[in-house]
Coordinates of C-alpha atoms in Angstrom, one line a residue:
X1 CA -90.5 -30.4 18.5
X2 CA -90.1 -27.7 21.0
X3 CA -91.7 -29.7 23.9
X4 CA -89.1 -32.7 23.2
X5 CA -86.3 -30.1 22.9
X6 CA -87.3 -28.8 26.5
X7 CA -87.7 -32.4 28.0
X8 CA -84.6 -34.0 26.8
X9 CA -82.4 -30.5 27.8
X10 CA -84.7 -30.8 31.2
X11 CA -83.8 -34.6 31.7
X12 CA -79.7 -34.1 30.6
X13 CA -79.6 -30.7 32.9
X14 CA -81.1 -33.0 36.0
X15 CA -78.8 -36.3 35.3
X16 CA -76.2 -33.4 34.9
X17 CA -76.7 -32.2 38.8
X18 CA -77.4 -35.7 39.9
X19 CA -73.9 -36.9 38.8
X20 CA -71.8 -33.8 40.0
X21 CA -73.4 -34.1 43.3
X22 CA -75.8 -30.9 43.6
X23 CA -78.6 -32.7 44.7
X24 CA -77.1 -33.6 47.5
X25 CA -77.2 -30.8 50.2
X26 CA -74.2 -32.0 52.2
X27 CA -72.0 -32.0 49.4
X28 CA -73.5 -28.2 48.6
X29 CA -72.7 -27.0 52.2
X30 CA -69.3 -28.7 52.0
X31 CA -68.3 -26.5 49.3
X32 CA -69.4 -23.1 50.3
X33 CA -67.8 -24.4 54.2
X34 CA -64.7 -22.3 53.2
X35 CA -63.4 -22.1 56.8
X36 CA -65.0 -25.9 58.3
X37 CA -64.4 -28.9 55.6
X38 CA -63.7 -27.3 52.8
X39 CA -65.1 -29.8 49.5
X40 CA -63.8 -28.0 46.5
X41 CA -65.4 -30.5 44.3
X42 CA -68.2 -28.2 43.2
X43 CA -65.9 -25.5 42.2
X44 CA -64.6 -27.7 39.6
X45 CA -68.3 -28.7 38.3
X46 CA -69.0 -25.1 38.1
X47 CA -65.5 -24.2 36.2
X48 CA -66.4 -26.7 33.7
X49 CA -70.0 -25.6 33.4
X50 CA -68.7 -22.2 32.8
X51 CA -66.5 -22.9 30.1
X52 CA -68.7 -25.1 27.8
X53 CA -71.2 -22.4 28.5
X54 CA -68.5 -19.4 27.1
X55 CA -67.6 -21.7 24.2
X56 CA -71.4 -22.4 23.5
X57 CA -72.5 -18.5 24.1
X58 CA -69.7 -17.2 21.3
X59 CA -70.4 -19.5 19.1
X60 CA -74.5 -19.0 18.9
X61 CA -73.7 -15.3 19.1
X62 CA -72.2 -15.5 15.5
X63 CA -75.3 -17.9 14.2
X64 CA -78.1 -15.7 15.8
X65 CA -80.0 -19.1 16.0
X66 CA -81.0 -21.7 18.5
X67 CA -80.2 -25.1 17.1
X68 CA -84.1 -25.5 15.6
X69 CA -83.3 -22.3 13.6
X70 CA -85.3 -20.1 16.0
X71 CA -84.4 -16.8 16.9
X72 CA -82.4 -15.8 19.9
X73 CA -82.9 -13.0 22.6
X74 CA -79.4 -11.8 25.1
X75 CA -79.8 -9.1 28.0
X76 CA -79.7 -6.0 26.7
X77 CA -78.2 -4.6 29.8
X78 CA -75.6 -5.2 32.0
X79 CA -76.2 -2.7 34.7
X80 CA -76.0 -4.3 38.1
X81 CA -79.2 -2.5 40.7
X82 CA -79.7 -3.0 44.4
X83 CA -82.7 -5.0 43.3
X84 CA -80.2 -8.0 41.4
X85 CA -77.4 -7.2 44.6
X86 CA -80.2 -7.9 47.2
X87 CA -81.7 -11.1 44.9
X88 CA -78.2 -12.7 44.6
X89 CA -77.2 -11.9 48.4
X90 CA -80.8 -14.0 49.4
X91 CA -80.7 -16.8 46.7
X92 CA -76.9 -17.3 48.4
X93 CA -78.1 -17.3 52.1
X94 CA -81.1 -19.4 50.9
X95 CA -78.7 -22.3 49.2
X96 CA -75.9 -22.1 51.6
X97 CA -79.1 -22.9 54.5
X98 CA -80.8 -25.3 52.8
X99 CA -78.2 -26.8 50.9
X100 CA -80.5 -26.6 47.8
X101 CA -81.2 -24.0 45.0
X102 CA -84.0 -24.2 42.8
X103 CA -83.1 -26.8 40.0
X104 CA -81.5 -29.4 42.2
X105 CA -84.2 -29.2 44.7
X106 CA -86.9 -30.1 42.1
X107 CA -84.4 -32.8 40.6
X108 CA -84.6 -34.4 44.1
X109 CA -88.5 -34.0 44.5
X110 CA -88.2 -36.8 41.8
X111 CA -85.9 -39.3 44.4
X112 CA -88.6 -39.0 46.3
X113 CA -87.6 -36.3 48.8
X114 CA -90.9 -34.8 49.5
X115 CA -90.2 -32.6 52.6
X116 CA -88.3 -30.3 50.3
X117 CA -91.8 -29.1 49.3
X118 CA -91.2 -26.7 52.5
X119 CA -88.7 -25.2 50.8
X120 CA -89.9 -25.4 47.2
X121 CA -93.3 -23.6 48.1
X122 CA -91.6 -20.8 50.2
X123 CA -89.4 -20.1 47.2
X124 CA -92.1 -19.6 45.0
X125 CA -94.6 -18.5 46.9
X126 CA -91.5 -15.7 47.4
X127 CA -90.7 -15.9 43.5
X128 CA -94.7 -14.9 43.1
X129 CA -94.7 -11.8 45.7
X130 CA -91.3 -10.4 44.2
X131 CA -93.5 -10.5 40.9
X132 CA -96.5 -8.6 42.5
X133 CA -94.4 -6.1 44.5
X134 CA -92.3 -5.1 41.3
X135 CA -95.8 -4.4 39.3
X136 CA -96.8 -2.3 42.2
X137 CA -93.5 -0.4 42.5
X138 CA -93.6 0.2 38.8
X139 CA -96.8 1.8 38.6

């Protein structure tokens, strides 16, 4: 049941960035253009995203429970490091470049547009030595 639970949230989270544009990198760039030509559109998509998200958050706070009755796990922290400040201030330069952050860019893979593969191994070939330098830093 869990499997089916991840595919159909998988398939209505990619028709959900195919239909407010976010697979399309011009329409991305438009929108964090602030000083060029400005496209506001996907400020609305992300308003909107944020609120159903808040409602949906308080609510399964009070139940404890995922939907299937399974338990659920929040950040236990809220303390904001150079590590996550350095992280945010590259996955930002990263989609305002390419146009593309990680979920839309794999959402297109599937129309077919196979040359982002040169950014999707880069990311996690980056993704994988993040991982290795944090165990070596911790030890």
């Amino acid at each position: 049941m869990n499997q089916l639970t991840a595919l159909i949230s998988g398939l209505v989270f990619g028709f959900g960035l195919i239909l407010s544009g976010m697979t399309n990198p011009a329409k991305v760039i438009g929108f964090l253009d602030l000083f060029g030509n400005w496209d506001p559109s996907l400020g609305f998509v992300m308003a909107g995203a944020i609120a159903v998200t808040f409602i949906a958050f308080q609510w399964l706070k009070k139940r404890q429970k995922t939907l299937l009755g399974e338990s659920l796990h929040f950040p236990g922290t809220t303390h904001i490091d150079p590590r996550l400040m350095v992280g945010s201030l590259l996955f930002g330069i990263g989609w305002a470049y390419a146009g593309y952050c990680p979920g839309p860019a794999i959402v297109a893979l599937g129309d077919g547009r196979y040359q982002l593969l040169f950014f999707l191994i880069p990311m996690i070939l980056g993704m994988k030595a993040v991982d290795l330098a944090s165990h070596y830093w911790k030890k």
